[in-house]
Coordinates of C-alpha atoms in Angstrom, one line a residue:
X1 CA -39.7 -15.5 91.0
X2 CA -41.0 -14.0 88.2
X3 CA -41.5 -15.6 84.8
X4 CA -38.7 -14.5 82.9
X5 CA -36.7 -15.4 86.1
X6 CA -37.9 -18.6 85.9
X7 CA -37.2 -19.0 82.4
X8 CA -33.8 -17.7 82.8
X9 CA -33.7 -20.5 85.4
X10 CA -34.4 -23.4 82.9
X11 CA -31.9 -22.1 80.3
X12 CA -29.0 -22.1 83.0
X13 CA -30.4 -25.6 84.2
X14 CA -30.1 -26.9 80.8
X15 CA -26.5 -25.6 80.4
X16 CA -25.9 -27.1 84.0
X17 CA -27.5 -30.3 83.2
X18 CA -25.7 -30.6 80.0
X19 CA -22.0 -30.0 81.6
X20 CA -22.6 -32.9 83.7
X21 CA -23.5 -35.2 80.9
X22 CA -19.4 -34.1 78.9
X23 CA -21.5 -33.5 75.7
X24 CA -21.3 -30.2 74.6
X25 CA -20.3 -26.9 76.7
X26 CA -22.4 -25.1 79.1
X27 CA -24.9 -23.4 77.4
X28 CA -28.6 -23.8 77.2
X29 CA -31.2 -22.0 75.7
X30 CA -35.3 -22.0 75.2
X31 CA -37.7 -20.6 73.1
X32 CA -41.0 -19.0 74.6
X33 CA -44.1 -18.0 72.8
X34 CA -47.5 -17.1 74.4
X35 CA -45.8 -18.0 78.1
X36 CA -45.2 -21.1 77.0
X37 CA -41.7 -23.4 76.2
X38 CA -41.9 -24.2 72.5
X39 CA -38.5 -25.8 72.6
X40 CA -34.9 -26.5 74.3
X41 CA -31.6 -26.1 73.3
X42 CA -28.5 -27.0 74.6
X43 CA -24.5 -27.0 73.4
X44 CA -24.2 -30.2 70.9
X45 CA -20.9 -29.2 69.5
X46 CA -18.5 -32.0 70.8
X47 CA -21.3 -34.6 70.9
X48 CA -22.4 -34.0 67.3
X49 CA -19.3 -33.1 65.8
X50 CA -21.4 -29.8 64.6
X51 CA -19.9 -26.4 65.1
X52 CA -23.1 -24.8 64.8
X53 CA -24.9 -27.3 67.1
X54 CA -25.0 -24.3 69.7
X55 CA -27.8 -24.3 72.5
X56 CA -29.5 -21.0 70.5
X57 CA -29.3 -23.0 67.0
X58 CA -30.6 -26.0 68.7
X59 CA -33.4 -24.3 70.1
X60 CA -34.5 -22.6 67.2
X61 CA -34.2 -25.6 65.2
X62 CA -36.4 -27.0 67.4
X63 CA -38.3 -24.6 67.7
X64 CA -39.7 -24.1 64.0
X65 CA -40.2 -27.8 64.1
X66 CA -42.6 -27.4 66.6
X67 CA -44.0 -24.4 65.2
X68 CA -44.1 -25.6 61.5
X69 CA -42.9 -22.0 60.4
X70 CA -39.2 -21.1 59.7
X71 CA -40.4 -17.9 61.3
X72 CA -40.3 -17.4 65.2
X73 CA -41.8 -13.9 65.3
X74 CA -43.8 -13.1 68.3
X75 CA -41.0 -15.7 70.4
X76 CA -38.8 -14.9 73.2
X77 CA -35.4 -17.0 73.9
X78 CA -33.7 -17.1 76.9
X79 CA -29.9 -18.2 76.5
X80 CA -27.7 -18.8 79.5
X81 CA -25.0 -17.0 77.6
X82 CA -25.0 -13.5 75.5
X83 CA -25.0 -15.3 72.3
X84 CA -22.0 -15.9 69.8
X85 CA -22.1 -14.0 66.2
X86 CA -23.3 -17.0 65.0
X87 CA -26.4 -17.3 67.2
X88 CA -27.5 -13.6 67.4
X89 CA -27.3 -13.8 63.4
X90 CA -29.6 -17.0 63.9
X91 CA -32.3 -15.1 66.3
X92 CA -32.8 -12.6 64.0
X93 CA -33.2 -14.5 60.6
X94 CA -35.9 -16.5 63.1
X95 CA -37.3 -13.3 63.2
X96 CA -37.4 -13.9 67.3
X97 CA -38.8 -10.8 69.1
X98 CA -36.5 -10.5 72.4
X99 CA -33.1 -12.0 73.5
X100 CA -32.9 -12.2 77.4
X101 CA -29.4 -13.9 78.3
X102 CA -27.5 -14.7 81.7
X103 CA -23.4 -14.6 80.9
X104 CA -22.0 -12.1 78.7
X105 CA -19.4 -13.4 76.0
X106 CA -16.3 -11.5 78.2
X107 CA -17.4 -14.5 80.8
X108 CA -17.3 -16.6 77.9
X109 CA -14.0 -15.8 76.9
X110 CA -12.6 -15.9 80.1
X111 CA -12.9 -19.6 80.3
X112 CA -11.6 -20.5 76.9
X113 CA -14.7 -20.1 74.4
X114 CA -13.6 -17.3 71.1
X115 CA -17.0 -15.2 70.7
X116 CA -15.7 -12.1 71.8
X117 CA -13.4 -12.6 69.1
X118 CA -15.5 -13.4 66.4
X119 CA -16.9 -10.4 67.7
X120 CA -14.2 -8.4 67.4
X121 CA -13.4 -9.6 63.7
X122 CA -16.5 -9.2 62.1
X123 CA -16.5 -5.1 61.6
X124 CA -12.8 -5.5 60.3
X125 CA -11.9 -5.2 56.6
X126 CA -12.1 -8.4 54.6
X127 CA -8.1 -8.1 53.8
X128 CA -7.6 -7.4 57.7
X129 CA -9.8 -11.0 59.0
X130 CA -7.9 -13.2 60.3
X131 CA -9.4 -16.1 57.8
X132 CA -8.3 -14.2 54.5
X133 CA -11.5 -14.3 52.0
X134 CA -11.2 -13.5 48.2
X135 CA -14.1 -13.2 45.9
X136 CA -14.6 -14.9 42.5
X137 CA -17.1 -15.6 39.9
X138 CA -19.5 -12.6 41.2
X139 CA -20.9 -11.8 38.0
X140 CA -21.9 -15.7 37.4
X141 CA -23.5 -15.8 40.6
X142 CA -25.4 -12.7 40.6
X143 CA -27.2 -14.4 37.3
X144 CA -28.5 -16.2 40.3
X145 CA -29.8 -13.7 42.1
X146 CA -30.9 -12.1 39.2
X147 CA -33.3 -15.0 38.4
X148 CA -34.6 -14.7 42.2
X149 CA -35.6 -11.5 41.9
X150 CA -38.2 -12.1 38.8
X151 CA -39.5 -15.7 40.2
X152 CA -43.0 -15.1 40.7
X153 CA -43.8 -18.2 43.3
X154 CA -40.7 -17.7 45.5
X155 CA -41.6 -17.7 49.2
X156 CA -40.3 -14.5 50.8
X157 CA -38.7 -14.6 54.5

């Protein structure tokens, strides 16, 4: 077995391990730097009463504990499932380097979980979502922004 197989392995345990304890669905995840497991992740949702509790958000969370860094360049996360929107926009503000994953989110949706259509709504028009969004107050928030941009001791990530 090679390592990533064996990796791979331990993110489909945890999702296995965690459908037998009811808390959360079946999905695990871990985050690898240097060869090494930094952290483990698995489905909190139900148990939590979290939406984003998600075995990739729990890992990462975890993950820049252990670190001390909210930045997970040069890590690797193995996810027993082709991660939600939610996730994938997760791994890349962690800055993570490579996504290896088991299911894809067609098997997901299949038995019952909604990525592939959260998928499927993002690239619509706002006015075409199925949540209907209106902005307000955009010049009063930009001020905001604004500010930001001239702060001289902001920490950039």
């Amino acid at each position: 077995m090679s390592k990533h197989q064996a990796f791979m392995a331990e993110a489909i345990n945890l999702s296995k391990a965690n459908l037998k304890t009811g808390k959360g669905g079946p999905f695990g995840a871990i985050v690898v730097k240097d060869g090494y497991i930094v952290a483990r992740g698995w489905n909190q949702v139900t148990s939590l009463n979290d939406p984003t509790a998600h075995a990739e958000v729990v890992a990462i969370r975890n993950a820049c504990k252990e670190i001390e860094d909210f930045s997970l360049k040069g890590c690797t996360i193995y996810t027993s499932c082709e991660p939600c929107p939610m996730c994938l926009s997760a791994i890349y503000w962690a800055r993570i380097d490579k996504i290896y994953y088991a299911n894809t989110r067609q098997d997901a949706a299949e038995i019952g979980f909604d990525d592939d259509f959260i998928y499927m709504e993002i690239p619509k028009a706002i006015e075409q979502r199925n949540i209907p969004m209106e902005q307000m107050m955009r010049t009063e928030a930009n001020e905001i922004f604004t500010e930001w941009t001239l702060k001289e001791d902001k920490i950039e990530y």
